[in-house]
Short mmCIF file of C-alpha atoms in Angstrom, two decimals:
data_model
loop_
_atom_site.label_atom_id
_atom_site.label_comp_id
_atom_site.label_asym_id
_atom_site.label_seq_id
_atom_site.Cartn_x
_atom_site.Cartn_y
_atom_site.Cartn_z
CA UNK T 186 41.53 -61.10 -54.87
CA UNK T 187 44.47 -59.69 -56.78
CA UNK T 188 46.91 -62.73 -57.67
CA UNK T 189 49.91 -60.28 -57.34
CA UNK T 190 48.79 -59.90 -53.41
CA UNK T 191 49.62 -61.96 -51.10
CA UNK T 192 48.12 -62.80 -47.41
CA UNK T 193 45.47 -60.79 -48.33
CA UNK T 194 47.63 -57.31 -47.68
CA UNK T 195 51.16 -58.18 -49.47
CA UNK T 196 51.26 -56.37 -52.70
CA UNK T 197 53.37 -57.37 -55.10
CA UNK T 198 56.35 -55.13 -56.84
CA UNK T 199 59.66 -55.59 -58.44
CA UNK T 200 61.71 -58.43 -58.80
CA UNK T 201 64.96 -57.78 -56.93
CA UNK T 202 67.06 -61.37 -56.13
CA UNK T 203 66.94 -64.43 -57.43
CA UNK T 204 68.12 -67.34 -54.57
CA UNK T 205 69.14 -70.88 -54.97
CA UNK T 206 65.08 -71.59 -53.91
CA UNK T 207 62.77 -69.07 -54.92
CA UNK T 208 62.69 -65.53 -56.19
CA UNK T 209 62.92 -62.68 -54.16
CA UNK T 210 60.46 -59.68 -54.88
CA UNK T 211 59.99 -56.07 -53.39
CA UNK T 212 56.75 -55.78 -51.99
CA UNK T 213 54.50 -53.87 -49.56
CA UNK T 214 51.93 -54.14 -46.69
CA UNK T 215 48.56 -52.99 -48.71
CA UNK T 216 47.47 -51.15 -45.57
CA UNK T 217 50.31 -49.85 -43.82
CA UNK T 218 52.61 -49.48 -46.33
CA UNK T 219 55.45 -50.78 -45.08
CA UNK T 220 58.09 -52.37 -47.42
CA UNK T 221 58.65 -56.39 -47.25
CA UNK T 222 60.34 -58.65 -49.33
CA UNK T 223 58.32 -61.44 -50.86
CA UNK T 224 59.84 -64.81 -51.55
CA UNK T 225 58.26 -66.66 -54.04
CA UNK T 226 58.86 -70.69 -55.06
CA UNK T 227 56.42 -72.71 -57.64
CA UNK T 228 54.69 -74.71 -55.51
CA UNK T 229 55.71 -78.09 -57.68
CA UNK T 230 57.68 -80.36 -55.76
CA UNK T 231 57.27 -82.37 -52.75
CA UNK T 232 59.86 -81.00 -50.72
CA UNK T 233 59.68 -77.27 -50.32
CA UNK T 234 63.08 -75.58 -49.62
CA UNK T 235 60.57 -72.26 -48.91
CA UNK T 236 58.83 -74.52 -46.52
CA UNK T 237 61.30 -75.13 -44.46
CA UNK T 238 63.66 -71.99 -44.52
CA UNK T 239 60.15 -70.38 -42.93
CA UNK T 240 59.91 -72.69 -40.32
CA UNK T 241 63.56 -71.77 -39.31
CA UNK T 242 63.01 -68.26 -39.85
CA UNK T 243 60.11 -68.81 -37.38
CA UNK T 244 62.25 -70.50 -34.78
CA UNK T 245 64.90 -67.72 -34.99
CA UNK T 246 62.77 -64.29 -35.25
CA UNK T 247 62.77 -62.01 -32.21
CA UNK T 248 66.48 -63.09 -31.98
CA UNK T 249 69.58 -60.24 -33.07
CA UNK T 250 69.54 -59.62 -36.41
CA UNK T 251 67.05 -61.72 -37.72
CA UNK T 252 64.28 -60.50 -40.17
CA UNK T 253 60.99 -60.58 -38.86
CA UNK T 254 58.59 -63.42 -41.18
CA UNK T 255 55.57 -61.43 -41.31
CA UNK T 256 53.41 -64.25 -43.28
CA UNK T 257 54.26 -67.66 -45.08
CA UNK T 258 51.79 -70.30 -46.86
CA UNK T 259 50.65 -71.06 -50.28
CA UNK T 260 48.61 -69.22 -52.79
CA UNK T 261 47.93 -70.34 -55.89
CA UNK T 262 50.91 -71.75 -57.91
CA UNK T 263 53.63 -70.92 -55.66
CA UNK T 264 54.73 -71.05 -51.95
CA UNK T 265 55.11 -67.55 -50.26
CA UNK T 266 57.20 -66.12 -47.49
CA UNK T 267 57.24 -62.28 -46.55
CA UNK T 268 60.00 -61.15 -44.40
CA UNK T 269 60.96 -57.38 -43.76
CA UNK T 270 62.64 -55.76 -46.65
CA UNK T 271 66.61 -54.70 -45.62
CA UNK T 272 68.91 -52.74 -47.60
CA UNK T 273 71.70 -53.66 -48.98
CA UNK T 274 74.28 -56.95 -48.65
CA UNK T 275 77.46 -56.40 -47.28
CA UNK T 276 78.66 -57.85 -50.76
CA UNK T 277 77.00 -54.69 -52.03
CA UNK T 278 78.64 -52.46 -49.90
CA UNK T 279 81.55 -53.95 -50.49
CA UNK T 280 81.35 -52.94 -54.02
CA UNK T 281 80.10 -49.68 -53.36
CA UNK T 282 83.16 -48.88 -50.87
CA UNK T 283 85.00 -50.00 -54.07
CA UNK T 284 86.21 -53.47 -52.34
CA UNK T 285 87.79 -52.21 -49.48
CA UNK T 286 86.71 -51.82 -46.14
CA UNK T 287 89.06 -50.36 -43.50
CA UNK T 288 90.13 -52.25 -40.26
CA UNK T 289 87.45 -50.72 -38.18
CA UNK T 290 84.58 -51.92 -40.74
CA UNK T 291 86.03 -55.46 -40.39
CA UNK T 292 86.31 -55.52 -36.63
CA UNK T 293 82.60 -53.76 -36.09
CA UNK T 294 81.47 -56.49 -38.91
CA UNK T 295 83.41 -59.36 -36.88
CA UNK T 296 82.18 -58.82 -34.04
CA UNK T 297 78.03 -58.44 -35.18
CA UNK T 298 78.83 -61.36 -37.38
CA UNK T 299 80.54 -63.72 -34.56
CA UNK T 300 77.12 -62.71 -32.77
CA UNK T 301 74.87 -63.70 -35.50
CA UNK T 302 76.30 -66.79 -35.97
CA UNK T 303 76.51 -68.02 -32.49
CA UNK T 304 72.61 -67.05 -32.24
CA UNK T 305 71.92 -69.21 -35.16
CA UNK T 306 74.40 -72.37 -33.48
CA UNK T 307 72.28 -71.81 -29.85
CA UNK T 308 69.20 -72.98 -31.83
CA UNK T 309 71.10 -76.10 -33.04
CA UNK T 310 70.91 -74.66 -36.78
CA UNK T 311 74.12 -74.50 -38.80
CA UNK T 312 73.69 -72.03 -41.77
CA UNK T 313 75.91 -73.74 -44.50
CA UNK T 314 75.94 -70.59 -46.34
CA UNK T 315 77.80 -67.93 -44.67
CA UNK T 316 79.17 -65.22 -46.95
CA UNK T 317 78.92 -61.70 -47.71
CA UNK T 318 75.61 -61.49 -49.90
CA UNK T 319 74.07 -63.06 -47.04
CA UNK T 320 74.13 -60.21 -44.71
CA UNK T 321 72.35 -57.21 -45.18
CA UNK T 322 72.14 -53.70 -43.47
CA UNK T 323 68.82 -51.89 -42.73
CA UNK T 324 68.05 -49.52 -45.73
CA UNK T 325 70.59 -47.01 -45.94
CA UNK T 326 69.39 -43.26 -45.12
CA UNK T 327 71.26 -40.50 -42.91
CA UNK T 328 69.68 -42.47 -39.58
CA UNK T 329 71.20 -45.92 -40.67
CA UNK T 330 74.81 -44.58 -38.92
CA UNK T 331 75.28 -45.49 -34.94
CA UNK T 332 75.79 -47.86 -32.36
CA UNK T 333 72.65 -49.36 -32.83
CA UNK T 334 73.26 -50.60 -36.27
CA UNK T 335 72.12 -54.00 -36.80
CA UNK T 336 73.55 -56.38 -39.38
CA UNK T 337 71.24 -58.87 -40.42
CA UNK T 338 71.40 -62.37 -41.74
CA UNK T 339 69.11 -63.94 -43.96
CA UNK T 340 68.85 -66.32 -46.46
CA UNK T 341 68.32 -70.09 -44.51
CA UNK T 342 67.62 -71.70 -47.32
CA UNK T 343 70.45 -74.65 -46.63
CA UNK T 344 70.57 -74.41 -43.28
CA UNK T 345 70.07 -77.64 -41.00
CA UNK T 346 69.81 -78.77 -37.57
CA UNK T 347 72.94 -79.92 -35.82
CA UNK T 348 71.23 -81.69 -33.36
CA UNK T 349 68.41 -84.60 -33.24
CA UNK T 350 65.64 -82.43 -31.92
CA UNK T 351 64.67 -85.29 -29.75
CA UNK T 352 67.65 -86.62 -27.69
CA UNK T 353 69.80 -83.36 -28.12
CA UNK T 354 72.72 -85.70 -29.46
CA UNK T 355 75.25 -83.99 -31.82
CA UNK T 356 74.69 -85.59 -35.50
CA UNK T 357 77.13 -88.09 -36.07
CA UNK T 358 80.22 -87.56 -38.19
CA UNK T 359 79.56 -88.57 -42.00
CA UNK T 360 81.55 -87.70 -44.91
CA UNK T 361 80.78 -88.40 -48.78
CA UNK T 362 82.35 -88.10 -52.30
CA UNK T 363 79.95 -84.95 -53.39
CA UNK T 364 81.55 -81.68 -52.94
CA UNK T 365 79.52 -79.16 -50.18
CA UNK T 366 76.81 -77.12 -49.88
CA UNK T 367 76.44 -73.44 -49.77
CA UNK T 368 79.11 -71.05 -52.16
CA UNK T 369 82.24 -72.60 -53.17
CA UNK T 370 84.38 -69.08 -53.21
CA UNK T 371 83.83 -68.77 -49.09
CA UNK T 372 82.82 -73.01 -48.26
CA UNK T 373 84.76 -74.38 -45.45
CA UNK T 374 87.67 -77.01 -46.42
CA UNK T 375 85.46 -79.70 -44.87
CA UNK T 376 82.56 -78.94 -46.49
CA UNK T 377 84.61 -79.45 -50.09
CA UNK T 378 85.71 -82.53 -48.69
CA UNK T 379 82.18 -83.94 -48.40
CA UNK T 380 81.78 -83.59 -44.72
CA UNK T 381 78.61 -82.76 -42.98
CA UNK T 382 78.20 -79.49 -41.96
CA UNK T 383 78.69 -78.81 -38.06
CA UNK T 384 79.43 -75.09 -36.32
CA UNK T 385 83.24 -75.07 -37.25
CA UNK T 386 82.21 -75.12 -41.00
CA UNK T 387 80.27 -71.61 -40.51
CA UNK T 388 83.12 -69.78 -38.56
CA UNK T 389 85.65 -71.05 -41.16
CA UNK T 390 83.51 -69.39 -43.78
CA UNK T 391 83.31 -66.19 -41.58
CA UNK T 392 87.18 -65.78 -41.47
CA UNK T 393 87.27 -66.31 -45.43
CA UNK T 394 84.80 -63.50 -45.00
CA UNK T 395 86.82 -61.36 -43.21
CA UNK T 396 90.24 -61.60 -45.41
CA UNK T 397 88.34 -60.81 -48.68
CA UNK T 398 87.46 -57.88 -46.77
CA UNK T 399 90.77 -57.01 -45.81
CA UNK T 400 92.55 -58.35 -49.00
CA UNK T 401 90.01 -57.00 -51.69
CA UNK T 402 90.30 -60.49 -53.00
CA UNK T 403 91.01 -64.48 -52.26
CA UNK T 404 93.30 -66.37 -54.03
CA UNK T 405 90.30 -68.70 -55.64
CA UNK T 406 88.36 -65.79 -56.52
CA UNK T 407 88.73 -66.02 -60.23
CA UNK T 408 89.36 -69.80 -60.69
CA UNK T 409 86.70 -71.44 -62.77
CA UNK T 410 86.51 -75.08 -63.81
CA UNK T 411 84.75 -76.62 -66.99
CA UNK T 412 81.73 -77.65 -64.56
CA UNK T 413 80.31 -76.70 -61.45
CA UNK T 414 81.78 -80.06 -59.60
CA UNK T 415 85.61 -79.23 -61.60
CA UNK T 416 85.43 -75.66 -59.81
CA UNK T 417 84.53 -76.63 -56.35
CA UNK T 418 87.55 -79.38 -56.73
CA UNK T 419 89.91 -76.03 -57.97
CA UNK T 420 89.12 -74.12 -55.20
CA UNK T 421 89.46 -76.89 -52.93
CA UNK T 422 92.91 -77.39 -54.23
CA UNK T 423 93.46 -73.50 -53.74
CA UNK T 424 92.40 -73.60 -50.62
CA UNK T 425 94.57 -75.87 -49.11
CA UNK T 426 97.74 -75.09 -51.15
CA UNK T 427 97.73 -71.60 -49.69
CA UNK T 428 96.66 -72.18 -45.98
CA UNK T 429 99.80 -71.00 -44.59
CA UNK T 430 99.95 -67.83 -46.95
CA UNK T 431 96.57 -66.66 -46.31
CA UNK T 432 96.64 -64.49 -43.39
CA UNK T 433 100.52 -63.26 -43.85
CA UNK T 434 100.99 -59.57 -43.97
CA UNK T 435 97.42 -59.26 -42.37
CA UNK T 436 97.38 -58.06 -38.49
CA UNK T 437 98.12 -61.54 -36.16
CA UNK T 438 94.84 -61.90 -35.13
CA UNK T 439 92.71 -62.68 -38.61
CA UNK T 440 95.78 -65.76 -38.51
CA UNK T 441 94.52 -66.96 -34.74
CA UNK T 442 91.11 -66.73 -35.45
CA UNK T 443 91.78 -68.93 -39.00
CA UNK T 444 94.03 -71.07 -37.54
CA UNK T 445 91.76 -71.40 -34.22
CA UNK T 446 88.46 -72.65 -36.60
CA UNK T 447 90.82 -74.88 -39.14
CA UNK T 448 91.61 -76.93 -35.57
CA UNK T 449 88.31 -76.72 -34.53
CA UNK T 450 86.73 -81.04 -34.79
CA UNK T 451 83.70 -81.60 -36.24
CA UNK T 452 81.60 -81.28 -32.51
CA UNK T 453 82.96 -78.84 -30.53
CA UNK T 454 81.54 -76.12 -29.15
CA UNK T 455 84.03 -72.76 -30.86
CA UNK T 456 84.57 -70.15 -28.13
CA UNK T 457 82.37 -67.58 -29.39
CA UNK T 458 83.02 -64.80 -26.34
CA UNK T 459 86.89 -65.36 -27.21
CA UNK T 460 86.89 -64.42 -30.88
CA UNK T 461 84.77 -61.76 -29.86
CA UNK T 462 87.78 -60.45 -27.34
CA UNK T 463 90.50 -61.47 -30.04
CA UNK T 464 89.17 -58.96 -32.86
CA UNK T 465 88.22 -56.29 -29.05
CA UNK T 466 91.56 -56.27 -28.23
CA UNK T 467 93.21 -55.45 -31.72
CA UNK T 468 90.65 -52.86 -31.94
CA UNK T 469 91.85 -51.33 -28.67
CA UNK T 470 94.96 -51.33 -29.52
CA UNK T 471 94.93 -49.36 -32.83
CA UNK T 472 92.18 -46.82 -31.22
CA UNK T 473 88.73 -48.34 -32.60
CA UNK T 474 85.85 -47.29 -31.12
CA UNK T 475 83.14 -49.92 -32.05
CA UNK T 476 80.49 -46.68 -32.65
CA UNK T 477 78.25 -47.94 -35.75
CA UNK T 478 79.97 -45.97 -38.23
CA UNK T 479 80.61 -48.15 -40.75
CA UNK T 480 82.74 -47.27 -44.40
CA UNK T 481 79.32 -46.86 -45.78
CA UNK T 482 77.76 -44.48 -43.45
CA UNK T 483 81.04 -42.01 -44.16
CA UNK T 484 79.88 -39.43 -46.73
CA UNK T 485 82.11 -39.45 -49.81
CA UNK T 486 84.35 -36.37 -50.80
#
């Protein structure tokens, strides 16, 4: 068999990501043709991080926005998982809308986003990495425009269950000296803090989300330390020095919905449906029609 194929019909191509575990490769279905996107991990260490971001991926396919996993196992040296191949990251959209999005972007993003996320939380996973590069759209052509547009979320390579799977208890507060998980630039105050990860943490990472979409920037964006630990204690800093500053001049609801997840303690259950009708309401206001066309899909004069 050909070592560059994979479950006996996933052909190997270019190399097109490299993630915190694995690298990600463009690949395709030997018979049908169809595109997929091959994870690969060297098949070294006990613990697989591949391992068990397919097993989530497993639990959450067939829900909204969730890539399908057409095969995982391992071959040879290395650990493989093939999911459908998307398009683009909303980080990469971002860039190619020249970092800015308009208000109705952000609200049709919002509300897809709010969606994904409380999917994700209703099978007891938190993500502990939510930021732009890990959303992606399907692959942009001229039928990618619409209502049906689906933003997708991938990449579950840190995320973790909330509950114990066998008594259905939350996981009990814990908090440590180590800085977080997941990407310092949109990690939850908590999470720099050394707390454990619970649903709050996600949302708060979603509204960082949302104002460097709106702002073209955060205030921590460029702040680097002389090691990794020294910059997630800078941005940490950042963070909380301008917490009342970080929504002002933006329209009143991005502030409720920040101010609504900063309150938020480490167990409860966030009211999904409401920040849903926060971000509905401003959009009725000003005239948005939540119709699928997104910045991106607008052709360019």
């Amino acid at each position: 068999m050909d070592p560059y194929t994979f479950g006996g019909r996933y052909r190997l191509e270019e190399e097109i990501a490299i993630g915190g575990c694995g690298t990600v490769f463009q690949g395709v279905h030997t018979q049908a043709g169809k595109e997929v996107a091959i994870k690969l991990e060297p098949a070294i260490a006990k613990s697989s991080p591949l391992k068990q971001e397919s097993k989530i991926y497993k639990t959450l396919m067939g829900g909204p926005g969730v890539p399908w996993l057409n095969w995982s196992g391992k071959q040879g040296d290395y650990n493989v998982m093939v999911i459908d191949l998307l398009g683009p990251s909303l980080e990469d959209l971002f860039r190619m809308c020249n970092r800015h999005f308009s208000l109705k972007t952000i609200l049709m993003l919002a509300d897809q986003l709010i969606t994904r996320i409380e999917y994700i939380h209703s099978r007891d996973f938190v993500h502990r990495d939510i930021k732009p590069a890990n959303f992606v759209v399907p692959k942009l052509s001229a039928d990618t425009a619409g209502p049906d547009v689906v933003v997708n979320v991938i990449d579950f390579g840190l995320a973790k269950k909330f509950r114990d799977p066998r008594t259905g208890a939350h996981i009990p507060y814990h908090q440590d000296d180590h800085h977080g998980v997941g990407t310092c630039l949109f990690a939850a105050i908590p999470t720099h803090l050394g707390v454990e990860a619970s649903r709050r943490d996600d949302l708060e990472s979603l509204a960082y989300m949302l104002i460097y979409f709106l702002r073209g920037t955060l205030p921590w964006r460029k702040i680097k330390g002389s090691s990794v630990s020294d910059t997630w204690d800078l941005i940490r800093d950042k963070k909380l020095e301008t917490e009342s500053v970080l929504t002002v001049g933006l329209p009143a609801e991005f502030d409720v919905f920040y101010r609504y997840v900063r309150a938020l303690e480490f167990e409860d259950l966030p009211d999904y449906e409401g920040l849903r009708a926060l971000f509905r309401g401003l959009a009725e206001r000003q005239g948005i029609v939540y119709d699928g066309q997104f910045d991106w899909c607008v052709p360019r004069r």
